[in-house]
Amino acid sequence: MSDPGRLTIDVSHGPDGDTASSLWGGLSKHLIASFYPVSKASNGVWSKPDAAATVKAPLTEASMEVALNWHSPFENMGAEAKAPMLAAMLQSGAIAPVAQALVTGAPAGGVVAGLAEGAQSALSGMQGRTGITKLNSTQVFSGMPPAKLQVTVLLRAWSDPLREVETPFNQLMDWALPMMLSPDDPLAMAIKCLAKGVTGGFGSFADAAKGAVDVLMPSKAPVCVAMRYKGRIYSPLVIEAITDPIGSNVDASGRYVEKLFSMTLCTLTAIDRQDWAGMATSL
């Protein structure tokens, strides 16, 4: 039986794929994050493929940001938006001297004087008033981007830098990068596909369809991943950014003995309350 307080290097092999991780004795499993690729099945469920690798590492920092877009579409309905300068003069009382001048210059007892006095009274009543209401300040929900996770991953070697640091990091980088970028020019590929079709090179309709796909979208996008951390599974995610601290310490053979790097992961789509509830799992 192994000593539970002793450092163990988990590099297991089996039907669930390879697991590369450096574990600290006594460190809670809830502080260890697991990263693994996921694919979408025909029933719409995202799951880990058979024989897929898993990378485990502690996170020194982790945060999740959910940005919700709210805006006020009725803000421009008030007088302040239509005539901002006039509204400001009415609210501050700066227009009162104009009304006073009209009253002073009008003949006493005349119709003009009465109108001027009424205008002065109305303008004086507007002082300290505003056209802003609860209606034109009401916000409406206008959508949201995918949730964003910012994590800082720690990889540290105790006995084998290749397995404990470089292999896990290279695996994360593999998942972040496109699976394949076509080196061919799209126009040249289109000409080749057209020539093959003219000469009868396609044996079936399926072959022709595949040739069209290869012309229109010749490259392969990165894979989606999942992160299991502190009792929750965040899936599916895409690795939006990953840093490589190439100035980290190395051993005598040039192997990295430690890497502390950040990753930005995003959910594939925006999430709702059902998605949030579905992230919870039992460890």
Coordinates of C-alpha atoms in Angstrom, one line a residue, residues 16 18 33-39 46-49 52-56 171-172 175 223-229 232-235 237:
D16 CA -10.4 5.9 -20.6
D18 CA -4.0 8.4 -20.7
A33 CA -8.9 20.4 -12.3
S34 CA -9.4 17.8 -15.0
F35 CA -9.3 18.7 -18.7
Y36 CA -10.4 16.3 -21.4
P37 CA -11.8 16.5 -24.9
V38 CA -15.5 16.0 -25.6
S39 CA -17.5 15.3 -28.8
W46 CA -21.5 16.0 -25.2
S47 CA -19.3 13.2 -23.8
K48 CA -15.7 12.1 -23.5
P49 CA -14.7 9.8 -26.4
A52 CA -9.3 10.2 -24.9
A53 CA -6.5 11.6 -22.8
T54 CA -7.1 13.6 -19.5
V55 CA -4.9 16.3 -18.1
K56 CA -5.0 17.0 -14.3
Q171 CA -1.7 18.0 -24.7
L172 CA -3.5 21.2 -23.7
W175 CA -6.5 20.8 -27.9
V223 CA -11.7 20.3 -30.5
C224 CA -14.0 21.1 -27.7
V225 CA -13.0 20.3 -24.1
A226 CA -14.5 20.0 -20.7
M227 CA -13.2 21.1 -17.3
R228 CA -14.1 19.3 -14.1
Y229 CA -13.4 21.3 -11.0
R232 CA -18.9 21.0 -11.4
I233 CA -18.3 20.0 -15.0
Y234 CA -18.1 22.9 -17.5
S235 CA -18.8 21.5 -20.9
L237 CA -15.7 24.6 -23.8

